[in-house]
Amino acid sequence: MDTRKELALKFFASQIRLETFRQVANLGFGHLPGSLSVADLLAVLYGSKMNIRPEEPNWPERDIMVMSKGHAGPAVYSTLALKGYFPMSWLSTLNKPGTRLPSHCDRLLTPGVDMTAGSLGQGISAGLGLALAQKVKGIDAKTYIIVGDGECNEGEVWEAFLFAPQRKLDNVIVFIDRNLKQLDGTTAEVLALGDMAAKLEAFGWHTQTINGQDVLAISEAIDAAHTVKDRPSAIVMNTIKGAGVKELEEMEINHHIRLSPDMSERGMKVLEEAHAALAEVLRENNITPIPTALDRE
Ligand SMILES: Cc1ncc(C[n+]2csc(CCOP(=O)(O)OP(=O)(O)O)c2C)c(N)n1
Ligand SMILES: [Mg+2]
């Protein structure tokens, strides 16, 4: 991938961060840090990899994305709104009565959400079922599944880790968001996972370990995974819970947070400045941003 594409993806990721922060700040509380750690991955998937039709969310031949750590809904909604699945104005309804954007992803409520999740462990299993269905139906498409590291404490996840190699699901990439934190502590304290890549390798997966905040590394790892035949791929992404907003990154317990008006203002300022700086780099280098719904507003 050339530098120009990388910068366009960085810009898209920063837009996703900004809209994600805005949604949660508007509500006043939510799973913001765990949403920010996957912003770069969502930017790469929806900005350059996935074969999708936002105007036809249920197109049978689409690539599928399952946010198994369903509490990262706000990051998914920002991405989907920017891609044009539904109006940007829905973002201000996050988790409010009557909303179509609940705190956790729900496929029956939100256009573009391929699988309901929130009860940790279930999304990966359901996602592998969707990937198997693609194979059975002869659909040449991919399934991307995003799993939390704390989520990997669920036994069901390990059942899924056994299932995918057995079925040779080479249309699947599972991303492990290795931000080292759980709900009320570090993953090491709660139930240590050890070397996830080595464990998955032993289970028969093709594995890679990357910096999950680096759009170039993410893009290259996905391309490498797509060359693998007859076995599923896992990408362990070393990430930071709260990535992009130092104040959130540095909070010790930062799973579900309450945002004071001051914190909201400080966070928005940081993200807006970062976004404006990237916009300037794009302008100076005559780089076309990834098209989003904001272009039409
Ligand atoms: C089956 C189940 N048990 C417990 C919870 C409560 N819970 C919600 S998020 C969370 C921690 C998840 O940690 P991780 O997967 O690492 O998420 P991230 O750090 O990416 O936010 C827990 C225990 C749940 N949603 N589902
Ligand atoms: Mg975690």
mmCIF file of C-alpha atoms and ligand atoms in Angstrom:
data_model
loop_
_atom_site.group_PDB
_atom_site.id
_atom_site.type_symbol
_atom_site.label_atom_id
_atom_site.label_comp_id
_atom_site.label_asym_id
_atom_site.label_seq_id
_atom_site.Cartn_x
_atom_site.Cartn_y
_atom_site.Cartn_z
ATOM 1 C CA MET A 1 0.000 0.000 0.000
ATOM 2 C CA ASP A 2 1.377 3.407 -0.860
ATOM 3 C CA THR A 3 1.711 6.287 1.581
ATOM 4 C CA ARG A 4 -1.178 8.143 -0.010
ATOM 5 C CA LYS A 5 -3.593 5.297 0.652
ATOM 6 C CA GLU A 6 -2.218 4.931 4.167
ATOM 7 C CA LEU A 7 -2.844 8.623 4.872
ATOM 8 C CA ALA A 8 -6.382 8.386 3.495
ATOM 9 C CA LEU A 9 -7.060 5.434 5.821
ATOM 10 C CA LYS A 10 -5.569 7.285 8.792
ATOM 11 C CA PHE A 11 -7.876 10.166 8.030
ATOM 12 C CA PHE A 12 -10.876 7.819 7.855
ATOM 13 C CA ALA A 13 -9.845 6.259 11.192
ATOM 14 C CA SER A 14 -9.614 9.686 12.763
ATOM 15 C CA GLN A 15 -13.101 10.494 11.459
ATOM 16 C CA ILE A 16 -14.406 7.258 13.002
ATOM 17 C CA ARG A 17 -12.762 8.198 16.331
ATOM 18 C CA LEU A 18 -14.256 11.664 16.263
ATOM 19 C CA GLU A 19 -17.786 10.452 15.533
ATOM 20 C CA THR A 20 -17.451 7.670 18.109
ATOM 21 C CA PHE A 21 -16.330 10.081 20.806
ATOM 22 C CA ARG A 22 -19.112 12.517 19.870
ATOM 23 C CA GLN A 23 -21.788 9.814 20.175
ATOM 24 C CA VAL A 24 -20.703 8.684 23.621
ATOM 25 C CA ALA A 25 -20.045 12.237 24.841
ATOM 26 C CA ASN A 26 -23.547 13.180 23.748
ATOM 27 C CA LEU A 27 -24.993 10.345 25.841
ATOM 28 C CA GLY A 28 -22.584 11.011 28.726
ATOM 29 C CA PHE A 29 -21.409 7.442 29.304
ATOM 30 C CA GLY A 30 -20.507 4.278 27.433
ATOM 31 C CA HIS A 31 -17.914 1.778 26.276
ATOM 32 C CA LEU A 32 -15.771 4.411 24.653
ATOM 33 C CA PRO A 33 -12.177 3.148 25.203
ATOM 34 C CA GLY A 34 -12.942 -0.343 23.831
ATOM 35 C CA SER A 35 -14.556 1.331 20.832
ATOM 36 C CA LEU A 36 -11.508 3.492 20.159
ATOM 37 C CA SER A 37 -9.096 0.539 20.160
ATOM 38 C CA VAL A 38 -10.769 -0.933 17.056
ATOM 39 C CA ALA A 39 -11.206 2.333 15.099
ATOM 40 C CA ASP A 40 -8.140 1.756 12.906
ATOM 41 C CA LEU A 41 -9.196 -1.785 12.064
ATOM 42 C CA LEU A 42 -12.710 -0.645 11.110
ATOM 43 C CA ALA A 43 -11.206 2.092 8.931
ATOM 44 C CA VAL A 44 -9.112 -0.454 7.012
ATOM 45 C CA LEU A 45 -11.928 -2.989 6.677
ATOM 46 C CA TYR A 46 -14.642 -0.557 5.546
ATOM 47 C CA GLY A 47 -12.295 1.920 3.887
ATOM 48 C CA SER A 48 -10.387 -0.484 1.690
ATOM 49 C CA LYS A 49 -11.032 -4.189 2.105
ATOM 50 C CA MET A 50 -14.679 -5.091 2.360
ATOM 51 C CA ASN A 51 -16.824 -5.808 -0.650
ATOM 52 C CA ILE A 52 -20.111 -4.286 0.488
ATOM 53 C CA ARG A 53 -23.116 -2.348 -0.756
ATOM 54 C CA PRO A 54 -24.275 0.183 1.847
ATOM 55 C CA GLU A 55 -27.394 0.787 -0.246
ATOM 56 C CA GLU A 56 -28.169 -2.944 -0.084
ATOM 57 C CA PRO A 57 -26.995 -4.005 3.411
ATOM 58 C CA ASN A 58 -28.214 -7.585 3.055
ATOM 59 C CA TRP A 59 -26.648 -8.223 -0.366
ATOM 60 C CA PRO A 60 -26.024 -11.984 -0.108
ATOM 61 C CA GLU A 61 -22.550 -11.840 -1.642
ATOM 62 C CA ARG A 62 -21.208 -9.158 0.681
ATOM 63 C CA ASP A 63 -18.272 -9.559 3.008
ATOM 64 C CA ILE A 64 -19.419 -9.887 6.593
ATOM 65 C CA MET A 65 -18.162 -8.181 9.754
ATOM 66 C CA VAL A 66 -19.092 -9.437 13.194
ATOM 67 C CA MET A 67 -18.210 -7.264 16.182
ATOM 68 C CA SER A 68 -18.169 -10.095 18.683
ATOM 69 C CA LYS A 69 -17.164 -7.637 21.421
ATOM 70 C CA GLY A 70 -20.589 -6.130 20.834
ATOM 71 C CA HIS A 71 -20.067 -3.313 23.340
ATOM 72 C CA ALA A 72 -17.930 -1.585 20.678
ATOM 73 C CA GLY A 73 -21.209 -0.661 18.959
ATOM 74 C CA PRO A 74 -20.412 3.075 18.876
ATOM 75 C CA ALA A 75 -17.326 2.484 16.682
ATOM 76 C CA VAL A 76 -19.341 0.251 14.353
ATOM 77 C CA TYR A 77 -22.139 2.826 14.082
ATOM 78 C CA SER A 78 -19.755 5.680 13.236
ATOM 79 C CA THR A 79 -18.215 3.553 10.508
ATOM 80 C CA LEU A 80 -21.540 2.439 9.068
ATOM 81 C CA ALA A 81 -22.994 5.958 9.130
ATOM 82 C CA LEU A 82 -19.891 7.367 7.424
ATOM 83 C CA LYS A 83 -20.228 4.634 4.783
ATOM 84 C CA GLY A 84 -23.842 5.694 4.195
ATOM 85 C CA TYR A 85 -25.790 2.760 5.674
ATOM 86 C CA PHE A 86 -28.046 5.169 7.579
ATOM 87 C CA PRO A 87 -28.201 8.924 8.256
ATOM 88 C CA MET A 88 -25.414 10.488 10.335
ATOM 89 C CA SER A 89 -28.164 12.051 12.478
ATOM 90 C CA TRP A 90 -28.905 8.617 13.975
ATOM 91 C CA LEU A 91 -25.565 8.821 15.805
ATOM 92 C CA SER A 92 -27.011 11.302 18.299
ATOM 93 C CA THR A 93 -29.614 8.702 19.340
ATOM 94 C CA LEU A 94 -27.067 6.168 20.678
ATOM 95 C CA ASN A 95 -28.572 4.007 23.421
ATOM 96 C CA LYS A 96 -31.567 6.313 23.918
ATOM 97 C CA PRO A 97 -35.203 5.127 24.093
ATOM 98 C CA GLY A 98 -36.484 4.099 20.657
ATOM 99 C CA THR A 99 -33.027 4.188 19.057
ATOM 100 C CA ARG A 100 -31.869 1.904 16.280
ATOM 101 C CA LEU A 101 -28.337 2.129 17.708
ATOM 102 C CA PRO A 102 -28.317 0.232 21.007
ATOM 103 C CA SER A 103 -25.175 0.135 23.143
ATOM 104 C CA HIS A 104 -24.463 -3.394 21.833
ATOM 105 C CA CYS A 105 -24.775 -4.379 18.161
ATOM 106 C CA ASP A 106 -28.145 -5.756 17.064
ATOM 107 C CA ARG A 107 -28.611 -7.010 13.510
ATOM 108 C CA LEU A 108 -32.396 -6.569 13.642
ATOM 109 C CA LEU A 109 -32.127 -2.873 14.472
ATOM 110 C CA THR A 110 -29.199 -1.428 12.544
ATOM 111 C CA PRO A 111 -28.639 -1.584 8.780
ATOM 112 C CA GLY A 112 -25.163 -2.990 8.122
ATOM 113 C CA VAL A 113 -24.854 -4.886 11.403
ATOM 114 C CA ASP A 114 -24.430 -8.504 10.328
ATOM 115 C CA MET A 115 -24.719 -10.192 13.709
ATOM 116 C CA THR A 116 -26.134 -9.412 17.118
ATOM 117 C CA ALA A 117 -23.566 -9.555 19.918
ATOM 118 C CA GLY A 118 -22.999 -8.458 23.476
ATOM 119 C CA SER A 119 -23.122 -11.734 25.302
ATOM 120 C CA LEU A 120 -19.388 -12.284 24.953
ATOM 121 C CA GLY A 121 -18.260 -15.435 23.181
ATOM 122 C CA GLN A 122 -21.346 -15.820 21.038
ATOM 123 C CA GLY A 123 -20.377 -13.468 18.211
ATOM 124 C CA ILE A 124 -17.371 -15.514 17.134
ATOM 125 C CA SER A 125 -19.420 -18.711 17.045
ATOM 126 C CA ALA A 126 -22.205 -17.046 15.079
ATOM 127 C CA GLY A 127 -19.636 -15.460 12.775
ATOM 128 C CA LEU A 128 -18.043 -18.815 12.003
ATOM 129 C CA GLY A 129 -21.524 -20.105 11.186
ATOM 130 C CA LEU A 130 -21.931 -17.264 8.691
ATOM 131 C CA ALA A 131 -18.516 -18.073 7.198
ATOM 132 C CA LEU A 132 -19.452 -21.732 6.889
ATOM 133 C CA ALA A 133 -22.699 -20.692 5.188
ATOM 134 C CA GLN A 134 -20.703 -18.652 2.658
ATOM 135 C CA LYS A 135 -18.703 -21.793 1.860
ATOM 136 C CA VAL A 136 -21.737 -24.085 1.686
ATOM 137 C CA LYS A 137 -23.507 -21.653 -0.642
ATOM 138 C CA GLY A 138 -20.403 -21.200 -2.796
ATOM 139 C CA ILE A 139 -20.268 -17.465 -2.087
ATOM 140 C CA ASP A 140 -16.804 -16.062 -2.696
ATOM 141 C CA ALA A 141 -16.743 -13.608 0.202
ATOM 142 C CA LYS A 142 -14.971 -13.082 3.508
ATOM 143 C CA THR A 143 -16.061 -13.013 7.122
ATOM 144 C CA TYR A 144 -14.200 -10.717 9.515
ATOM 145 C CA ILE A 145 -14.719 -11.230 13.240
ATOM 146 C CA ILE A 146 -13.482 -8.916 15.988
ATOM 147 C CA VAL A 147 -13.020 -10.512 19.397
ATOM 148 C CA GLY A 148 -11.958 -8.843 22.654
ATOM 149 C CA ASP A 149 -9.057 -10.263 24.653
ATOM 150 C CA GLY A 150 -11.175 -10.362 27.806
ATOM 151 C CA GLU A 151 -13.822 -12.040 25.690
ATOM 152 C CA CYS A 152 -11.319 -14.864 25.133
ATOM 153 C CA ASN A 153 -11.943 -15.852 28.766
ATOM 154 C CA GLU A 154 -15.201 -17.401 27.523
ATOM 155 C CA GLY A 155 -15.047 -21.158 26.913
ATOM 156 C CA GLU A 156 -17.227 -20.747 23.837
ATOM 157 C CA VAL A 157 -14.423 -18.800 22.147
ATOM 158 C CA TRP A 158 -12.101 -21.809 22.442
ATOM 159 C CA GLU A 159 -14.761 -24.079 21.017
ATOM 160 C CA ALA A 160 -14.883 -21.709 18.058
ATOM 161 C CA PHE A 161 -11.075 -21.749 17.828
ATOM 162 C CA LEU A 162 -11.276 -25.545 17.449
ATOM 163 C CA PHE A 163 -14.138 -25.446 14.955
ATOM 164 C CA ALA A 164 -12.731 -23.098 12.291
ATOM 165 C CA PRO A 165 -9.558 -25.087 11.434
ATOM 166 C CA GLN A 166 -11.530 -28.338 11.404
ATOM 167 C CA ARG A 167 -13.867 -26.837 8.778
ATOM 168 C CA LYS A 168 -10.912 -25.272 6.891
ATOM 169 C CA LEU A 169 -12.580 -21.854 7.017
ATOM 170 C CA ASP A 170 -9.989 -19.965 4.995
ATOM 171 C CA ASN A 171 -12.566 -17.256 4.274
ATOM 172 C CA VAL A 172 -12.336 -16.118 7.912
ATOM 173 C CA ILE A 173 -10.089 -13.644 9.669
ATOM 174 C CA VAL A 174 -10.477 -13.332 13.435
ATOM 175 C CA PHE A 175 -8.955 -10.182 14.916
ATOM 176 C CA ILE A 176 -8.093 -10.286 18.594
ATOM 177 C CA ASP A 177 -8.181 -6.827 20.111
ATOM 178 C CA ARG A 178 -5.311 -7.358 22.525
ATOM 179 C CA ASN A 179 -5.662 -4.176 24.584
ATOM 180 C CA LEU A 180 -4.673 -6.134 27.728
ATOM 181 C CA LYS A 181 -7.745 -4.937 29.626
ATOM 182 C CA GLN A 182 -11.027 -6.476 30.653
ATOM 183 C CA LEU A 183 -14.032 -4.986 32.441
ATOM 184 C CA ASP A 184 -12.614 -4.523 35.921
ATOM 185 C CA GLY A 185 -8.911 -5.182 35.548
ATOM 186 C CA THR A 186 -6.154 -6.365 33.266
ATOM 187 C CA THR A 187 -6.584 -9.611 31.356
ATOM 188 C CA ALA A 188 -3.450 -10.850 33.156
ATOM 189 C CA GLU A 189 -5.129 -10.395 36.561
ATOM 190 C CA VAL A 190 -8.597 -11.661 35.671
ATOM 191 C CA LEU A 191 -7.725 -14.814 33.723
ATOM 192 C CA ALA A 192 -4.389 -14.670 31.931
ATOM 193 C CA LEU A 193 -4.377 -15.587 28.251
ATOM 194 C CA GLY A 194 -0.639 -15.980 27.719
ATOM 195 C CA ASP A 195 0.643 -16.078 24.160
ATOM 196 C CA MET A 196 -2.535 -16.013 22.085
ATOM 197 C CA ALA A 197 -0.710 -16.309 18.761
ATOM 198 C CA ALA A 198 1.148 -19.461 19.890
ATOM 199 C CA LYS A 199 -2.083 -20.977 21.199
ATOM 200 C CA LEU A 200 -3.965 -20.290 17.993
ATOM 201 C CA GLU A 201 -1.070 -21.612 15.918
ATOM 202 C CA ALA A 202 -1.234 -24.827 17.960
ATOM 203 C CA PHE A 203 -4.973 -25.008 17.218
ATOM 204 C CA GLY A 204 -4.202 -24.923 13.480
ATOM 205 C CA TRP A 205 -4.702 -21.247 12.693
ATOM 206 C CA HIS A 206 -2.472 -19.079 10.520
ATOM 207 C CA THR A 207 -1.484 -16.295 12.905
ATOM 208 C CA GLN A 208 0.094 -12.867 12.753
ATOM 209 C CA THR A 209 0.785 -10.326 15.476
ATOM 210 C CA ILE A 210 0.721 -6.631 14.617
ATOM 211 C CA ASN A 211 0.305 -3.129 15.967
ATOM 212 C CA GLY A 212 -3.476 -2.771 15.786
ATOM 213 C CA GLN A 213 -3.280 1.008 15.728
ATOM 214 C CA ASP A 214 -1.256 0.993 12.489
ATOM 215 C CA VAL A 215 -3.468 1.041 9.386
ATOM 216 C CA LEU A 216 -0.599 -0.051 7.128
ATOM 217 C CA ALA A 217 0.232 -3.066 9.319
ATOM 218 C CA ILE A 218 -3.458 -4.001 9.486
ATOM 219 C CA SER A 219 -3.868 -3.728 5.732
ATOM 220 C CA GLU A 220 -0.774 -5.826 5.003
ATOM 221 C CA ALA A 221 -1.776 -8.485 7.536
ATOM 222 C CA ILE A 222 -5.215 -8.799 5.939
ATOM 223 C CA ASP A 223 -3.650 -9.157 2.489
ATOM 224 C CA ALA A 224 -1.279 -11.838 3.808
ATOM 225 C CA ALA A 225 -4.163 -13.676 5.491
ATOM 226 C CA HIS A 226 -6.061 -13.737 2.199
ATOM 227 C CA THR A 227 -3.291 -15.774 0.582
ATOM 228 C CA VAL A 228 -3.647 -18.592 3.135
ATOM 229 C CA LYS A 229 -5.462 -21.696 1.925
ATOM 230 C CA ASP A 230 -7.373 -24.346 3.881
ATOM 231 C CA ARG A 231 -7.083 -22.777 7.311
ATOM 232 C CA PRO A 232 -8.478 -19.756 9.097
ATOM 233 C CA SER A 233 -6.415 -16.714 9.967
ATOM 234 C CA ALA A 234 -6.068 -14.910 13.250
ATOM 235 C CA ILE A 235 -4.509 -11.488 13.631
ATOM 236 C CA VAL A 236 -3.520 -10.586 17.166
ATOM 237 C CA MET A 237 -3.654 -6.819 17.292
ATOM 238 C CA ASN A 238 -1.689 -5.141 20.053
ATOM 239 C CA THR A 239 -3.842 -2.132 20.846
ATOM 240 C CA ILE A 240 -4.470 0.503 23.482
ATOM 241 C CA LYS A 241 -7.840 0.793 25.185
ATOM 242 C CA GLY A 242 -8.817 4.421 24.560
ATOM 243 C CA ALA A 243 -6.392 4.837 21.639
ATOM 244 C CA GLY A 244 -6.227 8.387 20.353
ATOM 245 C CA VAL A 245 -7.236 10.155 23.575
ATOM 246 C CA LYS A 246 -4.367 10.120 26.104
ATOM 247 C CA GLU A 247 -6.653 10.952 29.018
ATOM 248 C CA LEU A 248 -8.702 7.802 28.359
ATOM 249 C CA GLU A 249 -5.648 5.658 27.604
ATOM 250 C CA GLU A 250 -4.192 6.577 30.988
ATOM 251 C CA MET A 251 -7.316 5.858 33.061
ATOM 252 C CA GLU A 252 -6.683 2.681 35.010
ATOM 253 C CA ILE A 253 -10.215 1.287 34.799
ATOM 254 C CA ASN A 254 -11.545 2.573 31.509
ATOM 255 C CA HIS A 255 -14.071 0.000 30.359
ATOM 256 C CA HIS A 256 -17.438 1.748 30.707
ATOM 257 C CA ILE A 257 -16.835 5.378 31.468
ATOM 258 C CA ARG A 258 -18.803 8.444 32.427
ATOM 259 C CA LEU A 259 -17.749 11.579 30.573
ATOM 260 C CA SER A 260 -18.046 14.875 32.395
ATOM 261 C CA PRO A 261 -18.692 17.932 30.198
ATOM 262 C CA ASP A 262 -15.055 18.953 30.772
ATOM 263 C CA MET A 263 -13.702 15.566 29.716
ATOM 264 C CA SER A 264 -15.939 15.604 26.647
ATOM 265 C CA GLU A 265 -14.679 19.018 25.676
ATOM 266 C CA ARG A 266 -11.023 18.053 26.172
ATOM 267 C CA GLY A 267 -11.416 14.781 24.243
ATOM 268 C CA MET A 268 -13.241 16.397 21.337
ATOM 269 C CA LYS A 269 -10.558 19.087 21.141
ATOM 270 C CA VAL A 270 -7.754 16.495 20.966
ATOM 271 C CA LEU A 271 -9.539 14.512 18.271
ATOM 272 C CA GLU A 272 -10.611 17.545 16.271
ATOM 273 C CA GLU A 273 -7.051 18.887 16.265
ATOM 274 C CA ALA A 274 -5.630 15.528 15.185
ATOM 275 C CA HIS A 275 -8.246 15.306 12.454
ATOM 276 C CA ALA A 276 -7.601 18.844 11.228
ATOM 277 C CA ALA A 277 -3.842 18.181 11.104
ATOM 278 C CA LEU A 278 -4.419 15.079 8.971
ATOM 279 C CA ALA A 279 -6.833 16.996 6.732
ATOM 280 C CA GLU A 280 -4.051 19.501 6.134
ATOM 281 C CA VAL A 281 -1.580 16.735 5.188
ATOM 282 C CA LEU A 282 -4.118 15.318 2.742
ATOM 283 C CA ARG A 283 -4.717 18.740 1.230
ATOM 284 C CA GLU A 284 -1.001 19.528 0.900
ATOM 285 C CA ASN A 285 -0.397 16.233 -0.873
ATOM 286 C CA ASN A 286 -3.515 16.375 -2.984
ATOM 287 C CA ILE A 287 -4.794 13.080 -1.541
ATOM 288 C CA THR A 288 -8.460 12.266 -2.007
ATOM 289 C CA PRO A 289 -10.087 11.210 1.263
ATOM 290 C CA ILE A 290 -12.150 8.035 1.402
ATOM 291 C CA PRO A 291 -15.652 9.175 0.436
ATOM 292 C CA THR A 292 -18.053 9.426 3.370
ATOM 293 C CA ALA A 293 -21.609 10.548 4.069
ATOM 294 C CA LEU A 294 -20.175 13.840 5.352
ATOM 295 C CA ASP A 295 -19.226 14.771 1.771
ATOM 296 C CA ARG A 296 -22.924 14.940 0.964
ATOM 297 C CA GLU A 297 -23.999 16.938 4.003
HETATM 298 C C1 LIG B 1 -21.090 -13.564 28.622
HETATM 299 C C2 LIG B 1 -20.734 -12.228 29.165
HETATM 300 N N1 LIG B 1 -20.135 -12.132 30.363
HETATM 301 C C3 LIG B 1 -19.826 -10.905 30.864
HETATM 302 C C4 LIG B 1 -20.127 -9.780 30.162
HETATM 303 C C5 LIG B 1 -19.812 -8.432 30.772
HETATM 304 N N2 LIG B 1 -18.740 -7.771 30.070
HETATM 305 C C6 LIG B 1 -18.980 -6.840 29.144
HETATM 306 S S1 LIG B 1 -17.586 -6.266 28.422
HETATM 307 C C7 LIG B 1 -16.616 -7.244 29.412
HETATM 308 C C8 LIG B 1 -15.118 -7.210 29.297
HETATM 309 C C9 LIG B 1 -14.684 -7.498 27.929
HETATM 310 O O1 LIG B 1 -13.313 -7.317 27.803
HETATM 311 P P1 LIG B 1 -12.684 -7.314 26.361
HETATM 312 O O2 LIG B 1 -13.284 -8.415 25.582
HETATM 313 O O3 LIG B 1 -11.237 -7.311 26.534
HETATM 314 O O4 LIG B 1 -13.249 -5.962 25.758
HETATM 315 P P2 LIG B 1 -12.465 -4.594 25.470
HETATM 316 O O5 LIG B 1 -11.282 -4.521 26.368
HETATM 317 O O6 LIG B 1 -12.054 -4.650 24.064
HETATM 318 O O7 LIG B 1 -13.469 -3.511 25.712
HETATM 319 C C10 LIG B 1 -17.388 -8.022 30.242
HETATM 320 C C11 LIG B 1 -16.848 -8.984 31.216
HETATM 321 C C12 LIG B 1 -20.750 -9.928 28.910
HETATM 322 N N3 LIG B 1 -21.057 -8.868 28.132
HETATM 323 N N4 LIG B 1 -21.029 -11.152 28.423
HETATM 324 MG MG MG B 2 -9.746 -6.015 26.253
#
